Short mmCIF file of C-alpha atoms in Angstrom, two decimals:
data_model
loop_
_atom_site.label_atom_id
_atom_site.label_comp_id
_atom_site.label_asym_id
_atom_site.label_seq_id
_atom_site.Cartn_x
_atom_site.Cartn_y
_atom_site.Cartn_z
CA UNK A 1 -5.20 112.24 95.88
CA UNK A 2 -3.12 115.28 94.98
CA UNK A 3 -0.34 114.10 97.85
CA UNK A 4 -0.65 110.79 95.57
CA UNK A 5 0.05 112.30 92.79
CA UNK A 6 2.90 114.50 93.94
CA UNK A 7 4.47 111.50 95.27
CA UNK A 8 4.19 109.42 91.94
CA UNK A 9 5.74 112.49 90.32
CA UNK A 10 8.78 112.78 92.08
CA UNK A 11 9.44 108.83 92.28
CA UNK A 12 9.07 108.98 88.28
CA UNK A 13 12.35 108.82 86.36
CA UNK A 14 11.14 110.53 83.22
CA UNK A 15 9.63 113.66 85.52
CA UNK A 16 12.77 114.28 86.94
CA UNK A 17 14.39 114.40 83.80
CA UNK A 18 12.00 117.29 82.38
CA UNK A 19 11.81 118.76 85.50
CA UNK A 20 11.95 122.87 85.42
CA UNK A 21 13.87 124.40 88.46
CA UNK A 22 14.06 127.77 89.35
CA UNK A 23 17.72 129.22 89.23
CA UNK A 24 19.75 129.81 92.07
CA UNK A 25 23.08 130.90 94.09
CA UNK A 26 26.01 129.39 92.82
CA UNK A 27 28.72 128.78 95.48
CA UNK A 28 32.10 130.08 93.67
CA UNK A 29 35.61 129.33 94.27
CA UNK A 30 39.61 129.36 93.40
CA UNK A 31 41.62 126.92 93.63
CA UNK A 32 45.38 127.46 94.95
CA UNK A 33 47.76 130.09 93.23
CA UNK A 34 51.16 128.72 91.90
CA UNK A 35 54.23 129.39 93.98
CA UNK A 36 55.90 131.05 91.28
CA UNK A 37 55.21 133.09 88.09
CA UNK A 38 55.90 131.11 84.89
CA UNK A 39 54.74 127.88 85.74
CA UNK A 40 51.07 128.43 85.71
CA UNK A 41 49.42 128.33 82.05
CA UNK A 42 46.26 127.75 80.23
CA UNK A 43 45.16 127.24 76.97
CA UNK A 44 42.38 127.18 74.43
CA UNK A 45 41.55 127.41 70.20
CA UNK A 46 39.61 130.38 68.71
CA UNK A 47 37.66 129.35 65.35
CA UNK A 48 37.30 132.70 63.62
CA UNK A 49 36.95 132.85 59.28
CA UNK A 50 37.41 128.50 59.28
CA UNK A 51 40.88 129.39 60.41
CA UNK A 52 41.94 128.17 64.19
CA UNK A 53 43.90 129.97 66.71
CA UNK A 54 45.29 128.51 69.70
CA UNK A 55 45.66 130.61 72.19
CA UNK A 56 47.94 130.62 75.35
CA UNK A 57 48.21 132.58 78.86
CA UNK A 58 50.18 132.78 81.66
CA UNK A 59 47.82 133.01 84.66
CA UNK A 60 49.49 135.15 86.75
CA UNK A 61 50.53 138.01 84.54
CA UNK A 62 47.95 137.28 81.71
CA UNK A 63 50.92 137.33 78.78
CA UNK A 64 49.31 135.86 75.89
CA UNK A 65 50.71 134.00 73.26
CA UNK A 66 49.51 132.82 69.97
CA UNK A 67 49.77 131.02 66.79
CA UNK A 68 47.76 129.69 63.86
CA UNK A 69 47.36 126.13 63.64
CA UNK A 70 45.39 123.44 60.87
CA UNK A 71 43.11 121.85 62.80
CA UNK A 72 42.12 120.47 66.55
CA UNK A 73 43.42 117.28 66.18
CA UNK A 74 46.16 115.96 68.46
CA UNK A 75 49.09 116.34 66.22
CA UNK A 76 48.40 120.17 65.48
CA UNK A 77 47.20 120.68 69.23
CA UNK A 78 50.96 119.13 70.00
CA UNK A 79 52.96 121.25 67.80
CA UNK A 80 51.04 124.65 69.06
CA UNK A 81 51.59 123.56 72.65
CA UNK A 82 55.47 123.16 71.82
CA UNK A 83 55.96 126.23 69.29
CA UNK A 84 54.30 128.51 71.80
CA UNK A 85 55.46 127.14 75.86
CA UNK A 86 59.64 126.34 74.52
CA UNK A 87 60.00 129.89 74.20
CA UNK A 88 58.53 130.98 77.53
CA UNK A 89 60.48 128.33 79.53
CA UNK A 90 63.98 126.81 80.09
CA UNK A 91 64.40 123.75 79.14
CA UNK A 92 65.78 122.70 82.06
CA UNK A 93 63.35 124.49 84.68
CA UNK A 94 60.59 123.10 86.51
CA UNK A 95 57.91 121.43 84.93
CA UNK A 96 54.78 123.92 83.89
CA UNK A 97 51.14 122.93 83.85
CA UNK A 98 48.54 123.60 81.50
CA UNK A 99 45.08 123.70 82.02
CA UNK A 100 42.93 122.95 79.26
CA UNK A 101 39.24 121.54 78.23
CA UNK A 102 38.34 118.71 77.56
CA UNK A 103 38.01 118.51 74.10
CA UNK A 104 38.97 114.69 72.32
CA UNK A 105 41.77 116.52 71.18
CA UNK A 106 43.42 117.75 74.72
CA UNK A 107 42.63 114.45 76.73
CA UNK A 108 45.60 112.00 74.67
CA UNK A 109 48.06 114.61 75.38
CA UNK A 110 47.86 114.02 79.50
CA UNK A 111 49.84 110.77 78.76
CA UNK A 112 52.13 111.84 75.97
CA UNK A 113 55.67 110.93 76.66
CA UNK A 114 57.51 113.70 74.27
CA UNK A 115 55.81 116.01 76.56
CA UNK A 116 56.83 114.91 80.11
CA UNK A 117 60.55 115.05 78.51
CA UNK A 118 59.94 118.54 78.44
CA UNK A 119 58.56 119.07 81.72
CA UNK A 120 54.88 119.96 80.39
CA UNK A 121 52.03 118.34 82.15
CA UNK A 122 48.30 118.96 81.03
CA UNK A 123 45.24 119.40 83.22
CA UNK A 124 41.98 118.71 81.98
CA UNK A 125 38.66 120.58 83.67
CA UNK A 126 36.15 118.98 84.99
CA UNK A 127 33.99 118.07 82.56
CA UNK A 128 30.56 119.29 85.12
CA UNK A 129 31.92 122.30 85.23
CA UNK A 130 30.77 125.02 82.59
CA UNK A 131 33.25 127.40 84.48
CA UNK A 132 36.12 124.81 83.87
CA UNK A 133 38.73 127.28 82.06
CA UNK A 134 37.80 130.79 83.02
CA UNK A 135 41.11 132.41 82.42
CA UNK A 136 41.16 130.91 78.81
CA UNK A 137 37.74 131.94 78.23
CA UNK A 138 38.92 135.70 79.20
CA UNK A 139 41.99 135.74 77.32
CA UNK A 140 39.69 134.48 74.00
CA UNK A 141 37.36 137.59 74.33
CA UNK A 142 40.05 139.82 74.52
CA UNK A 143 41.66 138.59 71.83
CA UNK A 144 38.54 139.00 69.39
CA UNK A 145 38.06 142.46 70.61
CA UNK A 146 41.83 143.19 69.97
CA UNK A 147 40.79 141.35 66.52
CA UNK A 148 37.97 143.44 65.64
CA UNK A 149 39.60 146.87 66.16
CA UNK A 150 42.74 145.19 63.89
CA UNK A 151 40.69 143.52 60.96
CA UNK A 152 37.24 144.97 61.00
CA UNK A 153 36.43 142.78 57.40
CA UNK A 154 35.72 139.04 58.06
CA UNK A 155 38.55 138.09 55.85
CA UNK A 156 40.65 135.76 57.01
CA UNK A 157 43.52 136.56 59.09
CA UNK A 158 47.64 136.85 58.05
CA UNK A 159 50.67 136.27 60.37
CA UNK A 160 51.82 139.81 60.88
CA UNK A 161 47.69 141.11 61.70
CA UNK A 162 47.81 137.79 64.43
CA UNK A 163 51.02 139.41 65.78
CA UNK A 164 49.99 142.58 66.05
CA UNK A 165 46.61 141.91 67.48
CA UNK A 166 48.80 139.82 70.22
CA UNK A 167 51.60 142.64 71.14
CA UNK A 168 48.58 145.56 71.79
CA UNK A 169 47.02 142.71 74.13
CA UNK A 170 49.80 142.10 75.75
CA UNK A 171 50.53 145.94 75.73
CA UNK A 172 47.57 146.75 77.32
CA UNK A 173 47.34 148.50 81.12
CA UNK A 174 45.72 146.17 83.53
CA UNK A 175 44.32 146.48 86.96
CA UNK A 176 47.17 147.07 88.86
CA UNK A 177 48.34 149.76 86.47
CA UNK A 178 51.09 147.46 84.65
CA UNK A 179 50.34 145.59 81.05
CA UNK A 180 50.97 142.09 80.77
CA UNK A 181 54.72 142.12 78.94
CA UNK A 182 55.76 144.82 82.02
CA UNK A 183 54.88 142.04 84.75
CA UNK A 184 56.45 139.23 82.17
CA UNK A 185 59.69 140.77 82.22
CA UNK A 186 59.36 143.55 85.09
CA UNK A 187 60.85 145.96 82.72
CA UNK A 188 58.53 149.12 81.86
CA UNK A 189 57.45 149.10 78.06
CA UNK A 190 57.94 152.86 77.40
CA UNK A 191 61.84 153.30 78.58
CA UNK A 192 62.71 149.56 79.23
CA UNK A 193 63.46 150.36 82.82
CA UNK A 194 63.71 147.49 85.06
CA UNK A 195 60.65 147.36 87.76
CA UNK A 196 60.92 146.39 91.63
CA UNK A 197 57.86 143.58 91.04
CA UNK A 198 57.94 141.07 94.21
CA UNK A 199 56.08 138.15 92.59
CA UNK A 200 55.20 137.04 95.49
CA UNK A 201 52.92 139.87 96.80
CA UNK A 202 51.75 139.98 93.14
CA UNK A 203 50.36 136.55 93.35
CA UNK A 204 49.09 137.08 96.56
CA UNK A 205 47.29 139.95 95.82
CA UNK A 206 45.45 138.32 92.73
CA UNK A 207 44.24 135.82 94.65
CA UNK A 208 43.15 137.39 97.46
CA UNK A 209 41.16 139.90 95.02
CA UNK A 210 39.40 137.27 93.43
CA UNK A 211 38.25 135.65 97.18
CA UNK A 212 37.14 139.07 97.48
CA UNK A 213 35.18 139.41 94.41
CA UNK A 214 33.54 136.19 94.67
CA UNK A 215 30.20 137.11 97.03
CA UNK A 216 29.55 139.85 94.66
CA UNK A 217 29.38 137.99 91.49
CA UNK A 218 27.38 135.87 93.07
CA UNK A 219 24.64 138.07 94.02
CA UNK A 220 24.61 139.60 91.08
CA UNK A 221 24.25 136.53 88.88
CA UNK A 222 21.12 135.27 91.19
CA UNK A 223 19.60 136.70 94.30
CA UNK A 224 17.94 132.93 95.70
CA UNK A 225 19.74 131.52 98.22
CA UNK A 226 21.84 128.50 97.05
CA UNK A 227 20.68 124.42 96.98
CA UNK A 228 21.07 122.23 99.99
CA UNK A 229 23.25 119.14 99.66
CA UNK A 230 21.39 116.30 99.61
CA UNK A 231 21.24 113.15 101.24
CA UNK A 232 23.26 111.28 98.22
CA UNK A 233 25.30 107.92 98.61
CA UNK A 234 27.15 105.93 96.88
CA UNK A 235 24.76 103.66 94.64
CA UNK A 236 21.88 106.06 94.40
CA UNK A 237 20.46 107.23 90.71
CA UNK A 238 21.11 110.95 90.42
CA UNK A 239 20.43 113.76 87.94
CA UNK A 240 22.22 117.14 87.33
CA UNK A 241 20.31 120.60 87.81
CA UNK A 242 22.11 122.16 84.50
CA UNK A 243 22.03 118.85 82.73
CA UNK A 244 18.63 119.89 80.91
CA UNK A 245 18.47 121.87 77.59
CA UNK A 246 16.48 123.12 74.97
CA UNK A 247 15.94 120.35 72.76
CA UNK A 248 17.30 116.94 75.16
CA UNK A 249 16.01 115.71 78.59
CA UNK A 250 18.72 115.56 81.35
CA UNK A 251 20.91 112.32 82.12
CA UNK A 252 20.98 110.01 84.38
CA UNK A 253 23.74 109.02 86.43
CA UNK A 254 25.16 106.90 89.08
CA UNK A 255 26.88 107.56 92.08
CA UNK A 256 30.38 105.40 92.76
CA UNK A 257 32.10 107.78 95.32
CA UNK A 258 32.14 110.43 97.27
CA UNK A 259 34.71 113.01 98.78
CA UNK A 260 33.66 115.40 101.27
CA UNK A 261 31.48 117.61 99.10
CA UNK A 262 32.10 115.95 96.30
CA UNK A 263 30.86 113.00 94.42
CA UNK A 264 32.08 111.07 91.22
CA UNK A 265 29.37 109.63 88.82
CA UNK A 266 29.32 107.84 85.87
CA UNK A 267 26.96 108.45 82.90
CA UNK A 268 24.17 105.93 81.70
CA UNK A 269 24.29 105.56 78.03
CA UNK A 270 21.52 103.78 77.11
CA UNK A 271 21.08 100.72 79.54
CA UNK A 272 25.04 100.94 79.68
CA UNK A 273 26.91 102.83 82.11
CA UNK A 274 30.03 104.81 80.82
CA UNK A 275 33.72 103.83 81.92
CA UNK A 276 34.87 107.35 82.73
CA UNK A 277 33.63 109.45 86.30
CA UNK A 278 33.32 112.62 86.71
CA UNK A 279 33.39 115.01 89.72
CA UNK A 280 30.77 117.24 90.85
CA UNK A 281 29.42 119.28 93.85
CA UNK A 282 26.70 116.86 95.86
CA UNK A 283 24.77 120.69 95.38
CA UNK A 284 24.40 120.46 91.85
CA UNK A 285 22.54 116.96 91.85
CA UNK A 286 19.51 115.99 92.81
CA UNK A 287 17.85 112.05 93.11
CA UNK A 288 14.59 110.18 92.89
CA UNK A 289 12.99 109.37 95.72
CA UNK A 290 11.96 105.70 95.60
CA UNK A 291 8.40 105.26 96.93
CA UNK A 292 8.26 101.35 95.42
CA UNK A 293 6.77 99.26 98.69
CA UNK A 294 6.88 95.51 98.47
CA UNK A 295 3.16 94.39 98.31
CA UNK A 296 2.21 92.17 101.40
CA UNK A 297 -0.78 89.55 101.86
CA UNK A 298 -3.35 91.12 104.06
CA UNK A 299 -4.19 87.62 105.12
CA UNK A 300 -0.76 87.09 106.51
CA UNK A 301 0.75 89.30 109.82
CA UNK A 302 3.99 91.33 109.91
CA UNK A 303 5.10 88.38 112.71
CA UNK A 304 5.06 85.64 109.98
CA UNK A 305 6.87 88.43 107.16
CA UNK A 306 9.24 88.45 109.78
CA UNK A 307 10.15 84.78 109.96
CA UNK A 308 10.01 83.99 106.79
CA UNK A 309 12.86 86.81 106.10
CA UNK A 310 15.13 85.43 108.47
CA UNK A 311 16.61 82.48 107.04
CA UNK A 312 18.70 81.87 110.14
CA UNK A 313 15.97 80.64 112.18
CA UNK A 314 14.68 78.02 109.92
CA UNK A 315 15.21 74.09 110.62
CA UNK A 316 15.80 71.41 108.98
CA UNK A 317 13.09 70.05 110.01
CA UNK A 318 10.97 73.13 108.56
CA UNK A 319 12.39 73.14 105.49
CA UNK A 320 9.96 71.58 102.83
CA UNK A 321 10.66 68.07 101.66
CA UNK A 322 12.23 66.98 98.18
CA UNK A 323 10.29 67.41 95.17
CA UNK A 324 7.93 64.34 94.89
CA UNK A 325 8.42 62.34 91.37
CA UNK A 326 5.85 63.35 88.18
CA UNK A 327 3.07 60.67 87.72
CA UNK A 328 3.78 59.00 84.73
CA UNK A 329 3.07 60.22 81.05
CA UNK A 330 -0.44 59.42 80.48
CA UNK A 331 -1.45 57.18 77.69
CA UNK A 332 -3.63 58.18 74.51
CA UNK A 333 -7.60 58.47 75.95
CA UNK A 334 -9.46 55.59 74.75
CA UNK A 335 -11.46 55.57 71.38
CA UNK A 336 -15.27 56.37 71.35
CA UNK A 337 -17.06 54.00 69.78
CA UNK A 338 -20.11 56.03 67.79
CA UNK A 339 -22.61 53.73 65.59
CA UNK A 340 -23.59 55.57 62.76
CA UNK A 341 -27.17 53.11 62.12
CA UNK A 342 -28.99 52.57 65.62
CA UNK A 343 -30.25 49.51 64.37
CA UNK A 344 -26.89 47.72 64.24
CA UNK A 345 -26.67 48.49 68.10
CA UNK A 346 -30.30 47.40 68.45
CA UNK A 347 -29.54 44.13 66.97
CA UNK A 348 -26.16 43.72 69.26
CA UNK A 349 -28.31 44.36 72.73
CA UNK A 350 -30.48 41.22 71.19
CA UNK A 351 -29.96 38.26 72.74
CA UNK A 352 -28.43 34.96 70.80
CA UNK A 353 -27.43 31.96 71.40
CA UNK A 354 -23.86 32.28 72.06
CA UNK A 355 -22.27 34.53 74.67
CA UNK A 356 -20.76 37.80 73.67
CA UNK A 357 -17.23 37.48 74.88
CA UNK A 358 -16.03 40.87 72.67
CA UNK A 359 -16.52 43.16 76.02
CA UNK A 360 -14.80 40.51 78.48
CA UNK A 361 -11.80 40.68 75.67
CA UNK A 362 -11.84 44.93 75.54
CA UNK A 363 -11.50 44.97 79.58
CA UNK A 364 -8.68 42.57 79.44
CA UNK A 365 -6.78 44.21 77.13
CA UNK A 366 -7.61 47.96 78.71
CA UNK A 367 -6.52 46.29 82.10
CA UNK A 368 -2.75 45.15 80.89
CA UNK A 369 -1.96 49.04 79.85
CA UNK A 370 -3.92 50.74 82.52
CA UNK A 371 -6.47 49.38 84.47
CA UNK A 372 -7.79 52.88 85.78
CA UNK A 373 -7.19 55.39 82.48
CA UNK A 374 -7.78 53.00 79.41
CA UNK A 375 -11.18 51.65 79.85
CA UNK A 376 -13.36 51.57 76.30
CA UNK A 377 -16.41 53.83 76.88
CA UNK A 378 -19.86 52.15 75.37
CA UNK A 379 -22.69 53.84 75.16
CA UNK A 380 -25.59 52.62 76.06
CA UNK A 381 -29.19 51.60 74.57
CA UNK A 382 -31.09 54.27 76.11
CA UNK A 383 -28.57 57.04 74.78
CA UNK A 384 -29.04 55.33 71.40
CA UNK A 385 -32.96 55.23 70.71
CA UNK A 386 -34.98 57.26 68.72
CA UNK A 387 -36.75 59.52 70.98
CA UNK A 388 -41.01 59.33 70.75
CA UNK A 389 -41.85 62.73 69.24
CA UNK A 390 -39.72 61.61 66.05
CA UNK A 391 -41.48 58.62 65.69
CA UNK A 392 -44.30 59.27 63.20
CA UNK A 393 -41.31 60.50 60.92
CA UNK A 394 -40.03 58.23 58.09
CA UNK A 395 -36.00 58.09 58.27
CA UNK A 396 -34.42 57.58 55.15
#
C-alpha cells in the first residue's frame, strides 16, 4: 500500500507542483570573453527615492557609466542606451553588444532599426536564469554603496551627487591593483602617465580567474552533490526545481527541443501554451512519471489485444458488415378500453339475437396499420366481476 501510494504521488500533477526539494550543487559557468576591450557591455536601472538610474558597464574593465532617466519604458530605455554608449564608442567601429534583462522594456529594443545604424545590438538573458546579468547586478551594488557614503539622507538625488558617486567608482583600485578609468584609458589617474596594459593578457586573465573561482563558490553556496539529468524528451510535461515560491505553486511546461544539455520549453498558461521558449539546463527540471495503464478485460488474452491492435492484419472479410437499417418508427400503443359500470360489460358478454360484428371490425382496422403492434386489448369477464367476499356489500 505505501509503494501505492508513493507511486500515485509522483504520477500526480498537483504533487509535483508543491513538491519541497532539498537544495543542491549548482553547476556554474562563463561564457566566452570578447576579443577586444570596448565592445563588451551590460546594462541595468537602479530605482532608488522613485527616481531611476540606468546604469552601464564595460565588462572587461568594469568602467561604469550613468545617467538619470524618467521611466522604464522603451523610449527612455532608448535615449539612456544612446546618451551613455555614443560617447564610449566610434561611430564608425565595430558593433558593441549589450547584455541586458528581460524586462518588457529591453526586449523591443533587440529589433530596433535606429540602433543597428549605430552598430548596437542587445542581448537579452535567459529568462530561467536568476544569474542572467551578474556583472550588472555587481556594478548596481557598488553603485548604492558609492551612493550611501555620498548622500547618506534618502532625499532624492541631483546631477552633480550622480556624477560624483560615478567618478569615485570608477576611481576605485580593483583586483589587479588598477581602478576602472586606469584600464579604460591605460593612463595612471594620479600623474596621467600612459600604462603598458596588453588587453589581451588582461582579458585572459579575467577569465581564466573566474574558471578558477567557480568550484569554490560552489561549495560554498551548497555542499550536496548536484542533480542528475534526467531522462527528458521532446513532448514530455516538465516542471522547474526553482519554479516554486512562497505564495504560488510551480509551472508547468512543455518540452519542444533539445540541445545537448539543454532544452527549450514553453509555458502553460492556463490550458494554453505560451508562444515564446525558453532555454534551460535538462538539470534544473524534473517530470511526472506517468503510471496511467490502459485497463484490459480479464476475460480476453494478451493474443487477441494483440490482433485487434494491428490493423494490418485484418480482412475484408473480418471486417464487420454495414450498419443494418432502424425498424420503423413505431406507431401510438393501442387504447385501453376500461368500463367504468361492470354491468354494461355484463350485459355485452349476453347473448342476443344478432351477431356482434364490432370486434371482427376493431381487428380489421388494427390489421391495415399493423397487424402485430396495433391490436385493441379487451379485457375480459373474469377480470371484470365482483369478487365473492364483496358480495354481501351494497354498491352505490
Amino acid at each position: 500500500m505505501p509503494k501505492a501510494a508513493e507511486q500515485a504521488s509522483d504520477s500526480c500533477h498537483t504533487c509535483a507542483s508543491l513538491k519541497r526539494f532539498p537544495k543542491s550543487l549548482v553547476e556554474q559557468s562563463s561564457e566566452d570573453p570578447p576579443d577586444l576591450v570596448g565592445i563588451s557591455y551590460v546594462s541595468d536601472v537602479l530605482k532608488r527615492n522613485r527616481q531611476h538610474i540606468l546604469v552601464i558597464r564595460e565588462t572587461v574593465t568594469s568602467y561604469t557609466s550613468t545617467c538619470f532617466i524618467k521611466d522604464e519604458k522603451l523610449g527612455s530605455l532608448l535615449d539612456g542606451l544612446i546618451h551613455l554608449l555614443i560617447p564610449l564608442k566610434p561611430l564608425n567601429g565595430p558593433s558593441v553588444v549589450v547584455r541586458v534583462d528581460p524586462a518588457p522594456g529591453f526586449r523591443p529594443l533587440c529589433d530596433d532599426s535606429y540602433l543597428k545604424q549605430l552598430n548596437i545590438s542587445i542581448e537579452i538573458g535567459r529568462f530561467k536564469n536568476q544569474n542572467k546579468n551578474p556583472v550588472a547586478d555587481k556594478a548596481i551594488a557598488e553603485l548604492e554603496d558609492e551612493l550611501l557614503r555620498e548622500e547618506r539622507d534618502h532625499y532624492p538625488l541631483s546631477e552633480n551627487t550622480l556624477v560624483i558617486a560615478t567618478t569615485r567608482l570608477n576611481s576605485r583600485l580593483r583586483q589587479r591593483g588598477l581602478s576602472s578609468r586606469e584600464l579604460w584609458t591605460q593612463r595612471s589617474q594620479f600623474t596621467h602617465e600612459q600604462l603598458a596594459i596588453s588587453d589581451m593578457n588582461l582579458i585572459r586573465a579575467q577569465h581564466e580567474a573566474r574558471n578558477k573561482n567557480h568550484g569554490f563558490s560552489e561549495i560554498s553556496k551548497c555542499s550536496r552533490p548536484g542533480r542528475p539529468s534526467p531522462d527528458i524528451s521532446i513532448g514530455d510535461l516538465v516542471y522547474l526545481y526553482t519554479g516554486r515560491s512562497k505564495t504560488q505553486s510551480r509551472d508547468r511546461y512543455l518540452v519542444v527541443a533539445r540541445d545537448g544539455e539543454w532544452c527549450f520549453i514553453k509555458k502553460f498558461s492556463g490550458n494554453q501554451l505560451r508562444a515564446s521558449s525558453c532555454k534551460v539546463k535538462l538539470s534544473a527540471c524534473y517530470k511526472v512519471l506517468n503510471t496511467i495503464s490502459v485497463y484490459r478485460n480479464p476475460r480476453y488474452s494478451q493474443k487477441v489485444y494483440n490482433q485487434e491492435s494491428d490493423c494490418d492484419d485484418h480482412d475484408k472479410d473480418s471486417l464487420p458488415g454495414p450498419i443494418r437499417d432502424l425498424p420503423p418508427a413505431r406507431s401510438e400503443p393501442p387504447p385501453i378500453i376500461i368500463c367504468e359500470n361492470i354491468d354494461d360489460v355484463e350485459n355485452q358478454d349476453e347473448p342476443t339475437g344478432q351477431p356482434d360484428n364490432s370486434l371482427e371490425r376493431d381487428l380489421t382496422h388494427s390489421k391495415s396499420n399493423n397487424e402485430q403492434d396495433n391490436k385493441r386489448v379487451l379485457r375480459k369477464r373474469s377480470e371484470l366481476k365482483t369478487p365473492a367476499r364483496f358480495k354481501d356489500f351494497i354498491a352505490f
